[in-house]
Amino acid sequence: MIKDTLIDGYQNAAHRSLYRALGLTEEEQRRPLIGIVSSFNEIVPGHMNLDKITEAVKLGVAMGGGTPIVFPAIAVCDGIAMGHIGMKYSLVTRDLIADSTEAMVMAHGFDGLVMIPNCDKNVPGLLMAAARLNLPTIFVSGGPMLAGRVGGKKTSLSSMFEAQGAYAAGKIDDAKLEEFVQKTCPSCGSCSGMYTANSMNCLTEVLGMGLRGNGTIPAPYSARIDLAKRAGMQVMELVRKNIRARDIMTKQALYNALTADMALGCSTNSMLHLPAIANECEVEFNLDMANAISEKTPNLCHLAPAGPTYMEDLNEAGGVYAVLKELSKKGLLDLTVMTCTGKTLGENIEDAVNLDPTVIRPVEDPYSPTGGIAVLKGNLAPDGGVVKRSAVAPEMLVHEGPARVFDSEEEAQAAINAGQIRPGDVVVIRYEGPKGGPGMREMLNPTSAIMGQGLGSSVALITDGRFSGATRGACIGHVSPEAASGGVIGLVQEGDIISINIPEYRLELKVSEEELQRRREAFSPKTQNLTGYLKRYASMVSSGATGAIINQK
């Protein structure tokens, strides 16, 4: 064990004295030391229950013969951070989480790890750390929020943001808006649709790093506590068998995750996080793979915001394993990969059953024969832009319209609120990329306002920033290169015609190359007077097309 090098012999007597200062008995010191990385805090609704999850994991580790030691990871609530400067600090925490976890583990000699994330950046941040550290590791999340109910219909956070847009357009009154406020988010947990947090927790199951139900068992259910205890016990099996993170997160497992992403209709943010995780695993992984996998992978789920079903419904329908079982019928997965159960993925899903074909479509009758995410390219996005096509209205899959250009989210939001956006427009929001934002803010406020005003089937939005998993509509993000790096999106002028063709994966600015060259010669990207962590991040971060990673190998 790693820890043995810290406690054996006279030369480590000082280490032993400090373990004694922790109150650890000799017996506890001799057992495998398991680091429990808890993302608990009292400001993120998805994390407010993680103290209970952490205690259950500690009990499981002790039951399995290990010594559990808890240390923290930070977490930002994307919903609370949305629409103001706080969102600049969301994506950037992914690297802080990975780096600080690495520092704690390497400094203290843990033999295994249990990661307890829940919301958007904690899951990929801790997956990145797990790959980097390559110890026996297992994940158990806090689970999804239960759906709200307004007017007899299930709701989620996207419903709340769209209600704001409806209110601004005069379509609902104060009383109805307040009803949404009171009823939309009824429990702890990660927001109840297939948003980024739930996408990544589901993909953790696919990657083999979490036990069955990790992505779908609702946060308030007692089954979540049971799962946490089992995760604590199971990490001890991983330690005994020396099954490490990179034994599980292989190239084949990452391809499985991208395949499942297409079937589940996950958040576009997975196109940032999967490449970043792959980078830590030293696996080649790029956006160009997405369309090839999408072409052969049917979309089986339309969870909110794409449809009327929620994470609790997916759980009752059989969860992630039932989706994987459907995909396995077409031979779309590598079932030989190892998982944290100590068994292969094929063995894990052998008894999985699709219990509700209205929630998980049979593979023979999908929502569409192609996957939920598409990567578009063209002169406006030479390195790619990402759209959640499973959440796009059919009439907007192909669209052409005049550009309405804004150099920040705030400028665009003001124009939308003032009723200045018209049917047919293509809203362009730039200088919101990884470097230009910095931090690649999510655009849930403007996209929800567009939806709330009834423009979702006639207006598109394009940005070098990104979108919340709660976004729906013809919204294309991650446009690369970004404006701050001299990308063509920085050259777009008011009224330019933009052509979107999602079935053909095309995104074009209808301006001649001669005119674009003239604009390039006169173009100087806007800059900001940054300080602190954002300044350092902006100087180091890569393009959205490569996962907005730093510390590139």
XYZ file of C-alpha atoms in Angstrom:
553
model
C 0.000 0.000 0.000
C 1.122 3.573 -0.683
C 0.532 4.563 2.934
C 2.909 1.889 4.227
C 5.799 3.972 2.939
C 4.690 6.714 5.353
C 4.279 4.680 8.547
C 6.928 1.925 8.569
C 10.322 2.313 10.269
C 11.880 4.824 12.609
C 12.271 7.356 9.816
C 8.465 7.657 9.610
C 7.827 7.996 13.332
C 6.814 11.634 12.804
C 4.178 10.544 10.283
C 2.816 8.053 12.789
C 2.600 10.709 15.437
C 0.505 12.896 13.127
C -1.814 9.999 12.315
C -2.175 9.593 16.076
C -3.048 13.289 16.258
C -5.963 12.482 13.965
C -7.155 9.939 16.502
C -6.324 6.981 14.251
C -5.642 3.729 16.044
C -2.779 1.488 14.979
C -5.353 -0.814 13.404
C -6.772 2.049 11.345
C -3.302 3.102 10.280
C -2.586 -0.406 8.985
C -5.715 -0.573 6.858
C -5.891 0.945 3.347
C -6.356 4.696 3.650
C -9.287 5.751 1.458
C -9.650 9.396 0.505
C -13.276 10.501 0.285
C -13.516 13.646 -1.820
C -16.741 15.321 -0.703
C -18.188 18.216 -2.690
C -20.612 19.057 0.119
C -21.536 22.684 0.698
C -24.578 24.676 1.752
C -24.976 26.933 -1.312
C -25.466 24.371 -4.116
C -28.866 22.588 -4.009
C -27.308 19.574 -5.693
C -24.712 19.325 -2.944
C -26.658 20.055 0.226
C -27.282 16.316 0.772
C -23.696 15.220 0.200
C -22.943 15.233 3.924
C -25.320 12.264 4.248
C -23.800 10.579 1.186
C -20.338 11.111 2.672
C -21.282 9.537 5.995
C -22.761 6.538 4.172
C -19.589 6.137 2.101
C -17.448 6.308 5.261
C -19.513 3.542 6.794
C -19.181 1.433 3.644
C -15.403 1.874 3.557
C -15.122 0.866 7.205
C -17.408 -2.141 6.614
C -15.113 -3.130 3.752
C -11.982 -2.975 5.904
C -10.604 0.453 5.050
C -9.945 3.688 6.897
C -12.042 6.539 5.447
C -10.623 10.085 5.471
C -12.715 12.976 4.101
C -11.421 16.091 2.383
C -13.359 18.674 0.341
C -13.793 19.847 -3.226
C -15.344 23.186 -4.140
C -18.514 23.469 -6.214
C -20.343 26.247 -8.069
C -24.105 26.174 -8.679
C -24.480 27.030 -12.352
C -28.097 28.080 -11.844
C -27.224 30.608 -9.144
C -24.168 31.770 -11.111
C -26.210 32.159 -14.314
C -26.492 35.507 -16.074
C -23.846 37.492 -14.176
C -20.099 37.546 -13.550
C -20.397 34.418 -11.417
C -20.800 32.277 -14.533
C -17.263 33.198 -15.546
C -16.183 31.156 -12.527
C -18.083 27.976 -13.366
C -16.114 26.109 -16.039
C -12.823 27.340 -14.609
C -13.500 25.432 -11.387
C -13.225 22.142 -13.245
C -9.438 22.532 -13.280
C -9.295 23.854 -9.724
C -11.161 20.739 -8.582
C -8.827 18.412 -10.472
C -5.680 20.225 -9.356
C -6.635 20.531 -5.679
C -7.653 16.874 -5.518
C -4.335 15.865 -7.057
C -2.507 17.979 -4.472
C -4.364 16.465 -1.520
C -3.942 12.882 -2.696
C -0.267 13.142 -3.579
C 0.541 14.925 -0.341
C -1.120 12.347 1.919
C -0.570 8.941 0.344
C -4.077 7.541 -0.112
C -4.502 3.959 -1.321
C -7.888 4.474 -2.969
C -10.485 7.168 -3.577
C -14.238 7.651 -3.460
C -15.336 10.737 -5.381
C -18.608 12.384 -4.289
C -19.612 15.031 -6.839
C -22.994 15.996 -8.180
C -23.182 19.194 -10.183
C -21.777 20.375 -13.449
C -18.007 20.795 -13.046
C -17.416 18.508 -10.090
C -18.116 15.331 -12.004
C -15.685 15.984 -14.882
C -13.191 17.700 -12.564
C -13.025 14.639 -10.315
C -12.964 12.264 -13.299
C -9.967 14.223 -14.579
C -8.305 13.907 -11.175
C -9.062 10.190 -11.045
C -7.399 9.643 -14.412
C -4.420 11.783 -13.443
C -3.873 9.985 -10.115
C -4.689 6.487 -11.436
C -5.626 4.917 -8.105
C -8.453 2.466 -7.359
C -11.384 4.896 -7.546
C -15.165 4.842 -7.536
C -17.792 7.584 -7.907
C -21.096 8.097 -6.134
C -23.072 11.249 -6.832
C -25.744 13.029 -4.829
C -28.436 12.189 -7.384
C -30.958 14.217 -9.401
C -33.643 16.517 -8.070
C -37.263 15.448 -8.298
C -39.285 17.239 -10.969
C -41.471 20.136 -9.903
C -45.135 20.484 -10.808
C -46.870 23.631 -12.000
C -50.418 23.545 -13.300
C -50.414 19.759 -13.238
C -47.311 19.507 -15.445
C -43.818 18.432 -14.460
C -41.254 21.215 -14.498
C -37.528 21.715 -14.141
C -35.086 24.601 -13.966
C -35.385 25.256 -17.709
C -39.121 25.786 -17.152
C -38.245 28.437 -14.561
C -35.932 30.342 -16.877
C -38.469 30.149 -19.702
C -41.130 31.445 -17.316
C -38.932 34.513 -16.809
C -38.938 35.038 -20.580
C -42.707 34.567 -20.720
C -43.131 37.117 -17.934
C -40.917 39.637 -19.747
C -43.077 39.145 -22.859
C -46.267 39.715 -20.843
C -47.479 36.138 -21.335
C -47.770 35.291 -17.617
C -48.518 37.446 -14.591
C -46.842 37.918 -11.215
C -48.848 35.155 -9.566
C -47.917 32.541 -12.178
C -44.244 33.539 -12.062
C -44.255 33.174 -8.289
C -45.904 29.754 -8.620
C -42.975 28.666 -10.786
C -40.558 30.054 -8.165
C -42.227 28.083 -5.386
C -42.711 24.777 -7.195
C -40.029 24.322 -9.866
C -37.187 23.012 -7.674
C -38.908 20.904 -4.982
C -35.985 18.924 -3.541
C -32.241 18.734 -3.189
C -30.288 17.232 -6.069
C -28.908 18.135 -9.477
C -31.615 19.801 -11.575
C -34.173 17.286 -12.769
C -33.670 17.231 -16.561
C -30.894 15.824 -18.724
C -28.712 18.817 -17.996
C -24.936 18.795 -17.619
C -24.750 17.387 -14.097
C -27.091 14.499 -14.814
C -25.481 13.929 -18.206
C -22.063 13.519 -16.623
C -23.352 11.380 -13.746
C -25.028 9.058 -16.264
C -21.856 8.920 -18.351
C -19.906 8.009 -15.204
C -21.971 4.800 -15.141
C -21.166 4.202 -18.812
C -17.467 4.832 -18.239
C -17.571 2.169 -15.539
C -16.613 4.532 -12.715
C -19.968 4.487 -10.892
C -22.324 1.733 -9.759
C -25.715 1.063 -11.297
C -28.120 3.896 -10.544
C -25.431 6.485 -9.878
C -26.818 8.771 -12.564
C -30.537 8.331 -11.985
C -31.577 7.421 -8.421
C -33.225 10.640 -7.135
C -31.401 12.523 -4.403
C -34.146 12.202 -1.757
C -34.512 8.417 -2.150
C -33.132 6.132 0.546
C -31.731 4.005 -2.277
C -29.150 6.749 -2.754
C -27.806 6.122 0.782
C -27.697 2.396 0.051
C -25.753 3.113 -3.133
C -23.248 5.225 -1.201
C -22.580 2.444 1.303
C -22.080 -0.024 -1.525
C -19.662 2.355 -3.252
C -17.651 2.551 -0.027
C -17.504 -1.229 0.211
C -16.722 -1.633 -3.474
C -13.701 0.665 -3.456
C -12.109 -1.813 -1.064
C -12.573 -4.551 -3.671
C -10.890 -2.297 -6.236
C -7.974 -1.759 -3.834
C -7.635 -5.498 -3.172
C -7.721 -6.322 -6.895
C -5.615 -3.254 -7.803
C -8.132 -2.122 -10.434
C -7.215 1.476 -11.149
C -8.975 4.389 -12.825
C -7.168 4.074 -16.133
C -7.805 0.325 -16.216
C -11.444 1.374 -16.469
C -11.359 4.683 -18.394
C -9.864 3.268 -21.562
C -10.256 4.467 -25.133
C -13.063 1.959 -25.629
C -14.852 3.129 -22.470
C -14.671 6.758 -23.609
C -16.117 5.775 -26.998
C -18.891 3.955 -25.151
C -19.584 7.152 -23.216
C -19.861 9.214 -26.392
C -22.190 6.598 -27.885
C -24.421 6.612 -24.810
C -24.334 10.410 -24.848
C -25.922 10.337 -28.307
C -28.626 7.904 -27.216
C -29.459 9.761 -23.997
C -29.499 13.219 -25.601
C -27.010 14.629 -23.120
C -25.935 18.222 -22.612
C -23.639 19.827 -25.182
C -21.223 20.369 -22.294
C -20.252 16.721 -22.537
C -18.401 17.818 -25.683
C -16.169 19.897 -23.416
C -15.785 17.397 -20.618
C -15.212 14.107 -22.450
C -12.198 15.489 -24.379
C -10.790 16.915 -21.130
C -11.159 13.561 -19.357
C -9.648 11.761 -22.342
C -6.712 14.164 -22.246
C -5.966 13.095 -18.669
C -6.300 9.440 -19.723
C -3.853 10.109 -22.579
C -6.479 8.963 -25.053
C -6.908 10.720 -28.410
C -10.414 12.136 -28.526
C -11.726 14.968 -30.690
C -14.959 16.503 -31.902
C -14.608 14.955 -35.347
C -15.472 11.582 -33.792
C -18.842 12.869 -32.591
C -20.603 12.965 -35.949
C -19.279 9.558 -36.997
C -20.637 8.006 -33.795
C -23.850 10.021 -34.059
C -24.507 8.769 -37.579
C -24.846 5.182 -36.356
C -26.320 5.804 -32.883
C -30.077 6.250 -32.472
C -31.452 8.847 -30.073
C -33.566 6.920 -27.560
C -34.405 9.516 -24.882
C -36.046 12.935 -24.907
C -35.622 14.029 -21.322
C -36.215 17.644 -20.332
C -35.518 20.082 -21.879
C -35.896 18.070 -25.098
C -39.110 16.360 -23.991
C -41.621 15.792 -21.191
C -39.725 13.145 -19.190
C -37.320 13.638 -16.299
C -34.520 11.856 -14.487
C -36.945 10.182 -12.077
C -38.738 8.731 -15.119
C -35.473 7.427 -16.575
C -34.721 5.807 -13.231
C -38.087 4.046 -13.139
C -37.657 2.931 -16.750
C -34.491 0.998 -15.906
C -31.896 3.755 -15.839
C -28.682 4.016 -17.798
C -28.204 0.246 -17.919
C -31.520 -0.153 -19.773
C -30.349 2.378 -22.365
C -27.058 0.516 -22.738
C -28.934 -2.767 -23.138
C -30.892 -1.260 -26.040
C -27.675 -0.021 -27.679
C -26.059 -3.422 -27.231
C -28.747 -4.934 -29.469
C -27.156 -3.093 -32.393
C -23.595 -3.908 -31.339
C -22.813 -0.255 -30.685
C -20.848 -0.750 -27.453
C -17.638 -2.477 -26.445
C -18.994 -4.769 -23.751
C -15.588 -6.187 -22.800
C -14.390 -3.098 -20.926
C -13.680 -3.394 -17.191
C -15.818 -1.447 -14.685
C -15.726 -0.547 -11.006
C -17.906 -3.555 -10.231
C -14.943 -5.777 -11.067
C -16.991 -7.097 -13.979
C -17.223 -6.130 -17.633
C -19.841 -3.745 -18.944
C -21.521 -6.658 -20.700
C -21.812 -8.565 -17.440
C -23.199 -5.467 -15.704
C -26.061 -4.936 -18.166
C -26.893 -8.611 -18.726
C -30.094 -8.458 -16.676
C -31.071 -4.862 -17.566
C -34.619 -4.390 -18.877
C -36.313 -1.419 -20.544
C -39.356 -1.037 -18.295
C -40.934 1.927 -20.097
C -40.545 2.300 -23.873
C -42.194 5.729 -23.698
C -39.174 6.981 -21.733
C -36.457 4.823 -23.349
C -37.422 4.155 -26.928
C -36.577 0.654 -28.184
C -33.587 0.701 -30.473
C -35.890 -0.418 -33.306
C -38.125 2.642 -32.810
C -35.905 5.600 -31.847
C -36.774 9.268 -31.777
C -34.269 9.605 -34.601
C -31.772 7.245 -36.241
C -28.953 9.647 -35.369
C -27.618 10.847 -32.029
C -28.622 13.779 -29.864
C -25.544 15.964 -30.478
C -24.046 17.252 -33.725
C -20.822 19.108 -34.491
C -21.185 21.708 -37.246
C -18.349 23.065 -39.348
C -17.975 25.684 -42.034
C -16.320 29.053 -42.565
C -18.010 30.408 -39.412
C -16.700 27.509 -37.304
C -13.648 25.967 -38.965
C -12.863 23.943 -35.829
C -16.478 23.193 -35.035
C -19.564 24.268 -33.129
C -21.842 22.033 -31.051
C -25.645 21.741 -31.037
C -28.028 19.511 -29.092
C -30.026 18.580 -32.172
C -32.409 16.340 -30.242
C -33.731 19.555 -28.631
C -34.105 21.507 -31.896
C -37.539 22.049 -33.447
C -37.748 20.197 -36.806
C -38.381 23.437 -38.693
C -35.092 24.875 -37.368
C -32.823 22.023 -38.417
C -32.192 24.013 -41.583
C -32.330 27.790 -41.221
C -30.977 30.916 -42.866
C -31.330 34.417 -41.498
C -29.732 37.780 -40.721
C -27.167 38.054 -37.952
C -27.951 40.117 -34.863
C -24.526 40.689 -33.352
C -23.689 41.220 -29.671
C -20.325 41.318 -27.947
C -21.590 39.986 -24.627
C -24.436 38.019 -23.096
C -25.697 41.153 -21.354
C -26.035 43.063 -24.643
C -27.978 40.203 -26.208
C -30.214 39.786 -23.157
C -31.141 43.479 -23.183
C -32.103 43.308 -26.864
C -34.197 40.170 -26.367
C -35.967 41.658 -23.342
C -36.688 44.836 -25.320
C -38.411 42.836 -28.074
C -35.777 43.688 -30.667
C -35.306 40.106 -31.915
C -37.589 39.088 -34.756
C -38.593 35.741 -36.278
C -35.862 34.523 -38.615
C -33.005 36.276 -36.830
C -29.736 34.554 -35.936
C -28.499 35.945 -32.632
C -24.682 35.966 -32.435
C -23.083 36.314 -28.988
C -19.299 36.512 -29.057
C -16.366 37.209 -26.735
C -17.819 34.613 -24.378
C -15.396 31.773 -25.209
C -12.897 30.067 -22.882
C -10.352 32.869 -23.387
C -12.610 35.778 -24.329
C -15.185 35.404 -21.568
C -13.116 34.245 -19.935
C -14.652 31.039 -18.663
C -17.080 30.303 -21.496
C -20.315 31.376 -19.811
C -23.526 29.418 -20.330
C -26.247 31.246 -22.246
C -29.346 29.926 -20.479
C -30.835 33.378 -19.851
C -30.962 34.478 -23.509
C -31.980 31.073 -24.846
C -34.753 30.794 -22.273
C -35.917 34.325 -23.010
C -36.153 33.448 -26.704
C -38.192 30.369 -25.844
C -40.346 32.251 -23.375
C -41.222 34.826 -26.026
C -42.363 32.094 -28.396
C -39.456 32.492 -30.812
C -37.936 29.063 -30.356
C -39.170 27.773 -33.693
C -37.963 30.795 -35.675
C -34.799 32.214 -34.050
C -31.336 30.651 -33.814
C -28.498 31.556 -31.443
C -24.781 31.111 -32.109
C -21.990 31.739 -29.606
C -18.362 31.031 -28.860
C -19.600 30.516 -25.313
C -21.595 27.495 -24.268
C -25.065 26.471 -23.193
C -26.605 25.014 -20.103
C -27.901 21.499 -20.471
C -31.247 23.185 -19.807
C -31.074 25.007 -23.147
C -33.252 23.875 -26.018
C -33.702 25.154 -29.556
C -31.400 25.941 -32.476
C -28.557 26.990 -30.201
C -25.027 26.392 -31.459
C -22.193 26.857 -28.982
C -18.445 26.255 -28.649
C -17.920 28.031 -32.017
C -14.191 27.737 -32.615
C -11.888 29.533 -33.065
C -13.496 32.035 -30.700
C -13.626 35.778 -31.332
C -10.882 36.542 -28.805
C -8.535 34.240 -30.743
C -9.298 35.881 -34.078
C -12.059 33.503 -35.150
C -14.464 34.344 -37.968
C -17.265 34.819 -35.431
C -15.441 38.047 -34.542
C -15.823 39.258 -38.134
C -19.613 38.875 -38.374
C -21.466 42.130 -38.967
C -25.073 43.071 -38.287
C -27.311 41.790 -41.077
C -24.866 39.238 -42.534
C -26.700 36.110 -43.621
C -25.893 32.959 -41.655
C -26.834 29.502 -42.918
C -27.399 26.586 -40.530
C -27.791 23.029 -41.805
C -27.751 20.594 -38.909
C -28.480 17.411 -40.940
C -25.462 18.228 -43.120
C -23.338 19.486 -40.179
C -22.783 22.889 -41.787
C -22.508 26.413 -40.355
C -21.738 29.102 -42.912
C -21.393 32.877 -42.992
C -22.689 33.995 -46.405
C -19.914 36.489 -47.003
C -17.311 36.203 -49.761
C -13.779 35.194 -48.902
C -12.560 38.497 -50.339
C -14.798 40.450 -47.968
C -13.745 38.266 -45.022
C -10.098 38.915 -45.854
C -10.747 42.663 -45.916
C -12.385 42.411 -42.496
C -9.510 40.316 -41.120
C -6.986 42.951 -42.084
C -8.924 45.583 -40.136
C -9.769 43.324 -37.189
C -8.291 43.460 -33.706
C -9.933 41.232 -31.067
C -11.316 42.984 -28.010
C -9.393 42.553 -24.789
C -10.230 42.879 -21.101
C -8.316 44.101 -18.076
C -8.335 40.824 -16.156
C -6.986 40.086 -12.703
C -6.601 37.077 -10.423
C -7.500 33.550 -11.410
C -9.429 34.569 -14.540
C -6.319 36.290 -15.914
C -4.230 33.178 -15.367
C -6.936 30.922 -16.795
C -7.401 33.036 -19.939
C -3.659 32.897 -20.623
C -3.550 29.095 -20.415
C -6.869 27.722 -21.688
C -7.280 25.965 -25.031
C -10.100 26.228 -27.544
C -13.594 24.935 -26.843
C -12.982 22.520 -29.716
C -10.331 20.730 -27.637
C -12.307 20.725 -24.392
C -11.152 24.081 -22.961
C -8.287 22.303 -21.229
C -5.217 23.747 -19.558
C -1.884 22.140 -18.778
C -1.868 20.480 -22.182
C 0.546 17.602 -22.633
